[in-house]
PDB file of C-alpha atoms in Angstrom:
ATOM      1  CA  UNK E  48     233.684  27.539 -62.908  1.00  0.00           C
ATOM      2  CA  UNK E  49     235.132  29.853 -60.360  1.00  0.00           C
ATOM      3  CA  UNK E  50     236.456  33.309 -61.191  1.00  0.00           C
ATOM      4  CA  UNK E  51     240.247  33.909 -60.709  1.00  0.00           C
ATOM      5  CA  UNK E  52     240.888  37.568 -60.127  1.00  0.00           C
ATOM      6  CA  UNK E  53     244.469  38.774 -60.057  1.00  0.00           C
ATOM      7  CA  UNK E  54     247.060  40.663 -62.106  1.00  0.00           C
ATOM      8  CA  UNK E  55     250.890  40.234 -62.458  1.00  0.00           C
ATOM      9  CA  UNK E  56     253.622  42.584 -61.288  1.00  0.00           C
ATOM     10  CA  UNK E  57     254.505  45.049 -64.118  1.00  0.00           C
ATOM     11  CA  UNK E  58     251.958  43.874 -66.426  1.00  0.00           C
ATOM     12  CA  UNK E  59     251.272  45.413 -69.768  1.00  0.00           C
ATOM     13  CA  UNK E  60     247.594  45.077 -70.706  1.00  0.00           C
ATOM     14  CA  UNK E  61     246.230  41.803 -69.581  1.00  0.00           C
ATOM     15  CA  UNK E  62     245.049  42.315 -65.934  1.00  0.00           C
ATOM     16  CA  UNK E  63     243.691  38.919 -64.986  1.00  0.00           C
ATOM     17  CA  UNK E  64     245.164  35.456 -65.768  1.00  0.00           C
ATOM     18  CA  UNK E  65     244.042  31.968 -64.743  1.00  0.00           C
ATOM     19  CA  UNK E  66     245.846  30.489 -61.769  1.00  0.00           C
ATOM     20  CA  UNK E  67     247.734  27.895 -63.838  1.00  0.00           C
ATOM     21  CA  UNK E  68     249.341  30.562 -66.034  1.00  0.00           C
ATOM     22  CA  UNK E  69     253.056  31.212 -65.427  1.00  0.00           C
ATOM     23  CA  UNK E  70     253.555  34.714 -63.938  1.00  0.00           C
ATOM     24  CA  UNK E  71     256.623  36.817 -65.018  1.00  0.00           C
ATOM     25  CA  UNK E  72     257.546  38.644 -61.824  1.00  0.00           C
ATOM     26  CA  UNK E  73     259.430  41.826 -62.803  1.00  0.00           C
ATOM     27  CA  UNK E  74     260.040  44.004 -59.797  1.00  0.00           C
ATOM     28  CA  UNK E  75     260.181  47.690 -60.547  1.00  0.00           C
ATOM     29  CA  UNK E  76     263.305  48.812 -58.685  1.00  0.00           C
ATOM     30  CA  UNK E  77     263.196  52.243 -56.865  1.00  0.00           C
ATOM     31  CA  UNK E  78     260.129  53.399 -58.685  1.00  0.00           C
ATOM     32  CA  UNK E  79     256.812  54.424 -57.111  1.00  0.00           C
ATOM     33  CA  UNK E  80     253.572  52.345 -57.640  1.00  0.00           C
ATOM     34  CA  UNK E  81     251.804  53.730 -60.656  1.00  0.00           C
ATOM     35  CA  UNK E  82     248.342  52.622 -61.627  1.00  0.00           C
ATOM     36  CA  UNK E  83     247.175  53.612 -65.173  1.00  0.00           C
ATOM     37  CA  UNK E  84     244.950  56.792 -64.618  1.00  0.00           C
ATOM     38  CA  UNK E  85     242.296  55.576 -66.978  1.00  0.00           C
ATOM     39  CA  UNK E  86     242.050  52.496 -64.802  1.00  0.00           C
ATOM     40  CA  UNK E  87     241.854  54.396 -61.582  1.00  0.00           C
ATOM     41  CA  UNK E  88     239.478  56.732 -62.813  1.00  0.00           C
ATOM     42  CA  UNK E  89     237.068  54.073 -64.300  1.00  0.00           C
ATOM     43  CA  UNK E  90     237.015  51.949 -60.980  1.00  0.00           C
ATOM     44  CA  UNK E  91     236.643  54.859 -58.621  1.00  0.00           C
ATOM     45  CA  UNK E  92     234.013  56.393 -60.680  1.00  0.00           C
ATOM     46  CA  UNK E  93     231.998  53.182 -60.807  1.00  0.00           C
ATOM     47  CA  UNK E  94     232.428  51.950 -57.206  1.00  0.00           C
ATOM     48  CA  UNK E  95     230.582  53.798 -54.682  1.00  0.00           C
ATOM     49  CA  UNK E  96     229.738  52.618 -51.120  1.00  0.00           C
ATOM     50  CA  UNK E  97     226.131  51.494 -52.061  1.00  0.00           C
ATOM     51  CA  UNK E  98     225.724  55.173 -53.373  1.00  0.00           C
ATOM     52  CA  UNK E  99     224.681  56.684 -50.129  1.00  0.00           C
ATOM     53  CA  UNK E 100     227.168  55.835 -47.452  1.00  0.00           C
ATOM     54  CA  UNK E 101     230.392  57.603 -46.871  1.00  0.00           C
ATOM     55  CA  UNK E 102     233.562  55.624 -46.329  1.00  0.00           C
ATOM     56  CA  UNK E 103     233.554  56.406 -42.580  1.00  0.00           C
ATOM     57  CA  UNK E 104     229.923  55.537 -42.153  1.00  0.00           C
ATOM     58  CA  UNK E 105     230.491  52.080 -43.866  1.00  0.00           C
ATOM     59  CA  UNK E 106     233.479  51.457 -41.540  1.00  0.00           C
ATOM     60  CA  UNK E 107     231.345  52.263 -38.598  1.00  0.00           C
ATOM     61  CA  UNK E 108     228.577  49.985 -39.816  1.00  0.00           C
ATOM     62  CA  UNK E 109     230.762  46.849 -40.521  1.00  0.00           C
ATOM     63  CA  UNK E 110     229.979  44.080 -38.303  1.00  0.00           C
ATOM     64  CA  UNK E 111     230.341  40.183 -38.132  1.00  0.00           C
ATOM     65  CA  UNK E 112     227.084  38.380 -39.297  1.00  0.00           C
ATOM     66  CA  UNK E 113     226.798  34.829 -38.705  1.00  0.00           C
ATOM     67  CA  UNK E 114     223.119  34.122 -39.518  1.00  0.00           C
ATOM     68  CA  UNK E 115     223.176  34.348 -43.381  1.00  0.00           C
ATOM     69  CA  UNK E 116     221.010  33.343 -46.208  1.00  0.00           C
ATOM     70  CA  UNK E 117     222.148  31.986 -49.616  1.00  0.00           C
ATOM     71  CA  UNK E 118     220.740  35.274 -51.358  1.00  0.00           C
ATOM     72  CA  UNK E 119     222.258  38.326 -52.785  1.00  0.00           C
ATOM     73  CA  UNK E 120     220.925  41.931 -52.735  1.00  0.00           C
ATOM     74  CA  UNK E 121     223.011  42.715 -55.881  1.00  0.00           C
ATOM     75  CA  UNK E 122     223.970  41.152 -59.095  1.00  0.00           C
ATOM     76  CA  UNK E 123     227.025  38.902 -59.266  1.00  0.00           C
ATOM     77  CA  UNK E 124     228.539  41.270 -61.621  1.00  0.00           C
ATOM     78  CA  UNK E 125     228.481  43.948 -58.914  1.00  0.00           C
ATOM     79  CA  UNK E 126     230.185  41.772 -56.512  1.00  0.00           C
ATOM     80  CA  UNK E 127     232.872  40.948 -59.274  1.00  0.00           C
ATOM     81  CA  UNK E 128     233.179  44.620 -60.024  1.00  0.00           C
ATOM     82  CA  UNK E 129     233.901  45.273 -56.279  1.00  0.00           C
ATOM     83  CA  UNK E 130     236.500  42.454 -56.033  1.00  0.00           C
ATOM     84  CA  UNK E 131     238.300  43.819 -59.301  1.00  0.00           C
ATOM     85  CA  UNK E 132     238.414  47.151 -57.707  1.00  0.00           C
ATOM     86  CA  UNK E 133     240.186  45.771 -54.703  1.00  0.00           C
ATOM     87  CA  UNK E 134     242.850  44.123 -57.022  1.00  0.00           C
ATOM     88  CA  UNK E 135     243.087  47.158 -59.140  1.00  0.00           C
ATOM     89  CA  UNK E 136     243.538  49.961 -56.547  1.00  0.00           C
ATOM     90  CA  UNK E 137     244.404  48.804 -53.117  1.00  0.00           C
ATOM     91  CA  UNK E 138     248.143  49.178 -51.966  1.00  0.00           C
ATOM     92  CA  UNK E 139     250.976  46.728 -51.360  1.00  0.00           C
ATOM     93  CA  UNK E 140     254.299  47.274 -49.980  1.00  0.00           C
ATOM     94  CA  UNK E 141     256.974  48.004 -52.802  1.00  0.00           C
ATOM     95  CA  UNK E 142     254.270  47.483 -55.360  1.00  0.00           C
ATOM     96  CA  UNK E 143     254.444  43.630 -54.724  1.00  0.00           C
ATOM     97  CA  UNK E 144     250.831  43.081 -55.794  1.00  0.00           C
ATOM     98  CA  UNK E 145     251.039  39.821 -54.038  1.00  0.00           C
ATOM     99  CA  UNK E 146     247.232  39.391 -53.367  1.00  0.00           C
ATOM    100  CA  UNK E 147     245.628  36.541 -55.009  1.00  0.00           C
ATOM    101  CA  UNK E 148     241.652  36.265 -54.500  1.00  0.00           C
ATOM    102  CA  UNK E 149     239.283  33.428 -55.529  1.00  0.00           C
ATOM    103  CA  UNK E 150     235.530  33.978 -55.376  1.00  0.00           C
ATOM    104  CA  UNK E 151     233.424  30.894 -54.980  1.00  0.00           C
ATOM    105  CA  UNK E 152     229.666  30.736 -55.712  1.00  0.00           C
ATOM    106  CA  UNK E 153     227.055  28.068 -55.513  1.00  0.00           C
ATOM    107  CA  UNK E 154     228.364  24.585 -55.343  1.00  0.00           C
ATOM    108  CA  UNK E 155     231.919  25.764 -55.216  1.00  0.00           C
ATOM    109  CA  UNK E 156     231.115  27.719 -52.133  1.00  0.00           C
ATOM    110  CA  UNK E 157     229.326  24.676 -50.598  1.00  0.00           C
ATOM    111  CA  UNK E 158     232.423  22.489 -51.548  1.00  0.00           C
ATOM    112  CA  UNK E 159     234.791  24.868 -49.545  1.00  0.00           C
ATOM    113  CA  UNK E 160     232.743  24.336 -46.338  1.00  0.00           C
ATOM    114  CA  UNK E 161     232.414  20.567 -46.776  1.00  0.00           C
ATOM    115  CA  UNK E 162     236.206  20.490 -47.130  1.00  0.00           C
ATOM    116  CA  UNK E 163     236.503  22.615 -44.010  1.00  0.00           C
ATOM    117  CA  UNK E 164     234.305  20.390 -41.973  1.00  0.00           C
ATOM    118  CA  UNK E 165     235.940  17.174 -43.060  1.00  0.00           C
ATOM    119  CA  UNK E 166     239.416  18.770 -42.234  1.00  0.00           C
ATOM    120  CA  UNK E 167     238.261  19.853 -38.873  1.00  0.00           C
ATOM    121  CA  UNK E 168     236.518  16.704 -37.839  1.00  0.00           C
ATOM    122  CA  UNK E 169     239.633  14.594 -38.579  1.00  0.00           C
ATOM    123  CA  UNK E 170     241.251  16.064 -35.318  1.00  0.00           C
ATOM    124  CA  UNK E 171     238.810  17.652 -32.976  1.00  0.00           C
ATOM    125  CA  UNK E 172     237.245  15.658 -30.101  1.00  0.00           C
ATOM    126  CA  UNK E 173     233.976  13.825 -30.590  1.00  0.00           C
ATOM    127  CA  UNK E 174     232.119  16.301 -28.118  1.00  0.00           C
ATOM    128  CA  UNK E 175     233.169  19.360 -30.206  1.00  0.00           C
ATOM    129  CA  UNK E 176     231.860  18.065 -33.553  1.00  0.00           C
ATOM    130  CA  UNK E 177     228.239  19.103 -33.055  1.00  0.00           C
ATOM    131  CA  UNK E 178     228.902  22.650 -32.092  1.00  0.00           C
ATOM    132  CA  UNK E 179     231.684  23.002 -34.864  1.00  0.00           C
ATOM    133  CA  UNK E 180     229.538  21.350 -37.484  1.00  0.00           C
ATOM    134  CA  UNK E 181     226.553  23.661 -36.801  1.00  0.00           C
ATOM    135  CA  UNK E 182     229.021  26.659 -37.221  1.00  0.00           C
ATOM    136  CA  UNK E 183     230.314  25.385 -40.481  1.00  0.00           C
ATOM    137  CA  UNK E 184     226.833  24.617 -41.697  1.00  0.00           C
ATOM    138  CA  UNK E 185     226.107  28.333 -41.127  1.00  0.00           C
ATOM    139  CA  UNK E 186     229.079  29.366 -43.457  1.00  0.00           C
ATOM    140  CA  UNK E 187     227.878  26.905 -46.012  1.00  0.00           C
ATOM    141  CA  UNK E 188     224.408  28.269 -45.972  1.00  0.00           C
ATOM    142  CA  UNK E 189     225.752  31.829 -46.878  1.00  0.00           C
ATOM    143  CA  UNK E 190     225.842  33.079 -50.562  1.00  0.00           C
ATOM    144  CA  UNK E 191     229.495  32.912 -51.436  1.00  0.00           C
ATOM    145  CA  UNK E 192     233.150  33.045 -50.025  1.00  0.00           C
ATOM    146  CA  UNK E 193     236.165  34.927 -51.073  1.00  0.00           C
ATOM    147  CA  UNK E 194     239.541  33.149 -50.350  1.00  0.00           C
ATOM    148  CA  UNK E 195     242.527  35.366 -49.682  1.00  0.00           C
ATOM    149  CA  UNK E 196     245.931  34.151 -50.854  1.00  0.00           C
ATOM    150  CA  UNK E 197     249.376  35.726 -50.830  1.00  0.00           C
ATOM    151  CA  UNK E 198     251.820  34.735 -53.641  1.00  0.00           C
ATOM    152  CA  UNK E 199     255.207  34.066 -52.061  1.00  0.00           C
ATOM    153  CA  UNK E 200     257.088  34.547 -55.438  1.00  0.00           C
ATOM    154  CA  UNK E 201     257.021  38.313 -55.586  1.00  0.00           C
ATOM    155  CA  UNK E 202     257.928  38.500 -51.873  1.00  0.00           C
ATOM    156  CA  UNK E 203     260.918  36.417 -52.349  1.00  0.00           C
ATOM    157  CA  UNK E 204     262.077  38.484 -55.293  1.00  0.00           C
ATOM    158  CA  UNK E 205     261.707  41.552 -53.218  1.00  0.00           C
ATOM    159  CA  UNK E 206     263.621  39.982 -50.341  1.00  0.00           C
ATOM    160  CA  UNK E 207     266.433  39.452 -52.786  1.00  0.00           C
ATOM    161  CA  UNK E 208     266.405  42.913 -54.253  1.00  0.00           C
ATOM    162  CA  UNK E 209     266.095  44.785 -50.877  1.00  0.00           C
ATOM    163  CA  UNK E 210     268.205  42.525 -48.476  1.00  0.00           C
ATOM    164  CA  UNK E 211     268.145  45.127 -45.530  1.00  0.00           C
ATOM    165  CA  UNK E 212     264.277  44.595 -45.356  1.00  0.00           C
ATOM    166  CA  UNK E 213     264.342  40.796 -46.078  1.00  0.00           C
ATOM    167  CA  UNK E 214     262.846  39.869 -42.866  1.00  0.00           C
ATOM    168  CA  UNK E 215     260.006  42.399 -43.090  1.00  0.00           C
ATOM    169  CA  UNK E 216     258.562  41.512 -46.406  1.00  0.00           C
ATOM    170  CA  UNK E 217     256.421  38.435 -45.135  1.00  0.00           C
ATOM    171  CA  UNK E 218     255.016  40.716 -42.563  1.00  0.00           C
ATOM    172  CA  UNK E 219     254.236  43.458 -45.013  1.00  0.00           C
ATOM    173  CA  UNK E 220     252.512  40.765 -47.314  1.00  0.00           C
ATOM    174  CA  UNK E 221     250.180  40.023 -44.280  1.00  0.00           C
ATOM    175  CA  UNK E 222     249.409  43.894 -44.215  1.00  0.00           C
ATOM    176  CA  UNK E 223     248.582  43.610 -48.005  1.00  0.00           C
ATOM    177  CA  UNK E 224     246.140  40.877 -47.284  1.00  0.00           C
ATOM    178  CA  UNK E 225     244.546  42.611 -44.431  1.00  0.00           C
ATOM    179  CA  UNK E 226     243.884  45.783 -46.450  1.00  0.00           C
ATOM    180  CA  UNK E 227     242.061  43.511 -49.233  1.00  0.00           C
ATOM    181  CA  UNK E 228     240.146  41.770 -46.395  1.00  0.00           C
ATOM    182  CA  UNK E 229     238.974  44.951 -44.675  1.00  0.00           C
ATOM    183  CA  UNK E 230     238.229  46.703 -47.866  1.00  0.00           C
ATOM    184  CA  UNK E 231     235.954  43.833 -49.293  1.00  0.00           C
ATOM    185  CA  UNK E 232     234.322  43.175 -45.928  1.00  0.00           C
ATOM    186  CA  UNK E 233     233.382  46.757 -45.658  1.00  0.00           C
ATOM    187  CA  UNK E 234     232.410  47.212 -49.232  1.00  0.00           C
ATOM    188  CA  UNK E 235     230.122  44.101 -49.339  1.00  0.00           C
ATOM    189  CA  UNK E 236     228.268  45.088 -46.269  1.00  0.00           C
ATOM    190  CA  UNK E 237     227.690  48.471 -47.614  1.00  0.00           C
ATOM    191  CA  UNK E 238     225.975  46.814 -50.440  1.00  0.00           C
ATOM    192  CA  UNK E 239     223.542  45.100 -48.027  1.00  0.00           C
ATOM    193  CA  UNK E 240     225.442  41.837 -47.411  1.00  0.00           C
ATOM    194  CA  UNK E 241     226.364  40.331 -44.135  1.00  0.00           C
ATOM    195  CA  UNK E 242     229.826  38.952 -43.720  1.00  0.00           C
ATOM    196  CA  UNK E 243     232.290  37.204 -41.427  1.00  0.00           C
ATOM    197  CA  UNK E 244     236.007  36.413 -41.664  1.00  0.00           C
ATOM    198  CA  UNK E 245     237.199  32.930 -41.042  1.00  0.00           C
ATOM    199  CA  UNK E 246     240.732  31.427 -40.757  1.00  0.00           C
ATOM    200  CA  UNK E 247     240.821  27.611 -41.247  1.00  0.00           C
ATOM    201  CA  UNK E 248     244.327  27.467 -42.557  1.00  0.00           C
ATOM    202  CA  UNK E 249     246.380  25.196 -42.484  1.00  0.00           C
ATOM    203  CA  UNK E 250     243.910  22.380 -42.246  1.00  0.00           C
ATOM    204  CA  UNK E 251     242.149  23.099 -45.468  1.00  0.00           C
ATOM    205  CA  UNK E 252     245.031  24.449 -47.505  1.00  0.00           C
ATOM    206  CA  UNK E 253     246.187  21.455 -49.569  1.00  0.00           C
ATOM    207  CA  UNK E 254     242.609  20.357 -50.441  1.00  0.00           C
ATOM    208  CA  UNK E 255     241.654  23.910 -51.430  1.00  0.00           C
ATOM    209  CA  UNK E 256     244.681  24.219 -53.659  1.00  0.00           C
ATOM    210  CA  UNK E 257     243.839  20.911 -55.252  1.00  0.00           C
ATOM    211  CA  UNK E 258     240.234  21.566 -55.683  1.00  0.00           C
ATOM    212  CA  UNK E 259     240.474  24.943 -57.385  1.00  0.00           C
ATOM    213  CA  UNK E 260     243.970  24.614 -59.135  1.00  0.00           C
ATOM    214  CA  UNK E 261     245.720  27.269 -56.822  1.00  0.00           C
ATOM    215  CA  UNK E 262     249.558  27.453 -57.032  1.00  0.00           C
ATOM    216  CA  UNK E 263     251.110  25.333 -54.173  1.00  0.00           C
ATOM    217  CA  UNK E 264     253.337  28.167 -53.328  1.00  0.00           C
ATOM    218  CA  UNK E 265     250.408  30.555 -52.364  1.00  0.00           C
ATOM    219  CA  UNK E 266     249.470  30.962 -48.856  1.00  0.00           C
ATOM    220  CA  UNK E 267     245.851  30.984 -47.812  1.00  0.00           C
ATOM    221  CA  UNK E 268     245.340  33.703 -45.265  1.00  0.00           C
ATOM    222  CA  UNK E 269     241.595  34.046 -44.790  1.00  0.00           C
ATOM    223  CA  UNK E 270     238.117  33.139 -45.879  1.00  0.00           C
ATOM    224  CA  UNK E 271     235.314  36.005 -46.183  1.00  0.00           C
ATOM    225  CA  UNK E 272     231.858  34.357 -45.928  1.00  0.00           C
ATOM    226  CA  UNK E 273     228.982  36.586 -47.155  1.00  0.00           C
ATOM    227  CA  UNK E 274     225.231  36.426 -47.811  1.00  0.00           C
ATOM    228  CA  UNK E 275     221.990  38.202 -46.975  1.00  0.00           C
ATOM    229  CA  UNK E 276     221.544  38.667 -43.219  1.00  0.00           C
ATOM    230  CA  UNK E 277     218.670  36.591 -41.566  1.00  0.00           C
ATOM    231  CA  UNK E 278     219.055  38.521 -38.365  1.00  0.00           C
ATOM    232  CA  UNK E 279     220.964  41.559 -36.877  1.00  0.00           C
ATOM    233  CA  UNK E 280     224.451  41.101 -35.622  1.00  0.00           C
ATOM    234  CA  UNK E 281     225.022  40.779 -31.785  1.00  0.00           C
ATOM    235  CA  UNK E 282     225.580  43.835 -29.734  1.00  0.00           C
ATOM    236  CA  UNK E 283     228.991  45.546 -29.868  1.00  0.00           C
ATOM    237  CA  UNK E 284     231.074  45.272 -26.839  1.00  0.00           C
ATOM    238  CA  UNK E 285     230.342  48.101 -24.317  1.00  0.00           C
ATOM    239  CA  UNK E 286     232.327  51.055 -24.899  1.00  0.00           C
ATOM    240  CA  UNK E 287     233.964  50.667 -21.360  1.00  0.00           C
ATOM    241  CA  UNK E 288     235.839  47.699 -22.674  1.00  0.00           C
ATOM    242  CA  UNK E 289     237.688  49.976 -25.023  1.00  0.00           C
ATOM    243  CA  UNK E 290     241.171  51.379 -23.898  1.00  0.00           C
ATOM    244  CA  UNK E 291     240.988  55.171 -23.330  1.00  0.00           C
ATOM    245  CA  UNK E 292     242.199  57.300 -26.350  1.00  0.00           C
ATOM    246  CA  UNK E 293     244.778  58.876 -24.102  1.00  0.00           C
ATOM    247  CA  UNK E 294     246.463  55.435 -24.219  1.00  0.00           C
ATOM    248  CA  UNK E 295     245.934  54.681 -27.788  1.00  0.00           C
ATOM    249  CA  UNK E 296     246.054  57.944 -29.621  1.00  0.00           C
ATOM    250  CA  UNK E 297     248.692  60.795 -29.513  1.00  0.00           C
ATOM    251  CA  UNK E 298     248.776  64.129 -31.351  1.00  0.00           C
ATOM    252  CA  UNK E 299     251.776  66.470 -31.874  1.00  0.00           C
ATOM    253  CA  UNK E 300     251.236  69.787 -33.768  1.00  0.00           C
TER     254      UNK E 300
END
């Protein structure tokens, strides 16, 4: 079976519940986000960027790898530890804790990309099917996939509780998901994986939710594909394509 990894808002002891369990959304009003110190200490102590890389080094080394093997340089337990760390320590606006993650291994991972191929082939022109099919086969040949969802329930509750910011909460929910995506992409590559981030929503949403029992109100945001690299990533764009720092960064002292 797949692993479901998430926690509820303002929860007591139970940190992870199956997707089909009702979630009591209790929004802490005007309180800062507080994580239990023992949990923070435990996870920060156990999670290191492959024990040798600094965070900045890992960020600089993060790339998109598409030529992947269905092999892992680390035990599954280590992967799950990293994903749980993301759930436990990464920030969300107003402590929404709206991120919901699904980790797919083996046949579940392959099934996802079969669903994607079938959904895509239903509407793309015939002449695009060969190239698109080859691309999806590359994802299927990887080791695993993480699905990133956002739960709309805590977002709606925050909109009701903080009406002046109501129109901003969906945008801030996207920020929460982006933080989780970037962290996991970087952390997994620091462990020796290659990874790439995909976006096949909405064409796969309904089938994915049906296949893995995901709440219909969850929004599928992205899919992180990872495995052992077969070959190096392509060259980075030349630095001359970057905008000058004078245009993108200002300092006031």
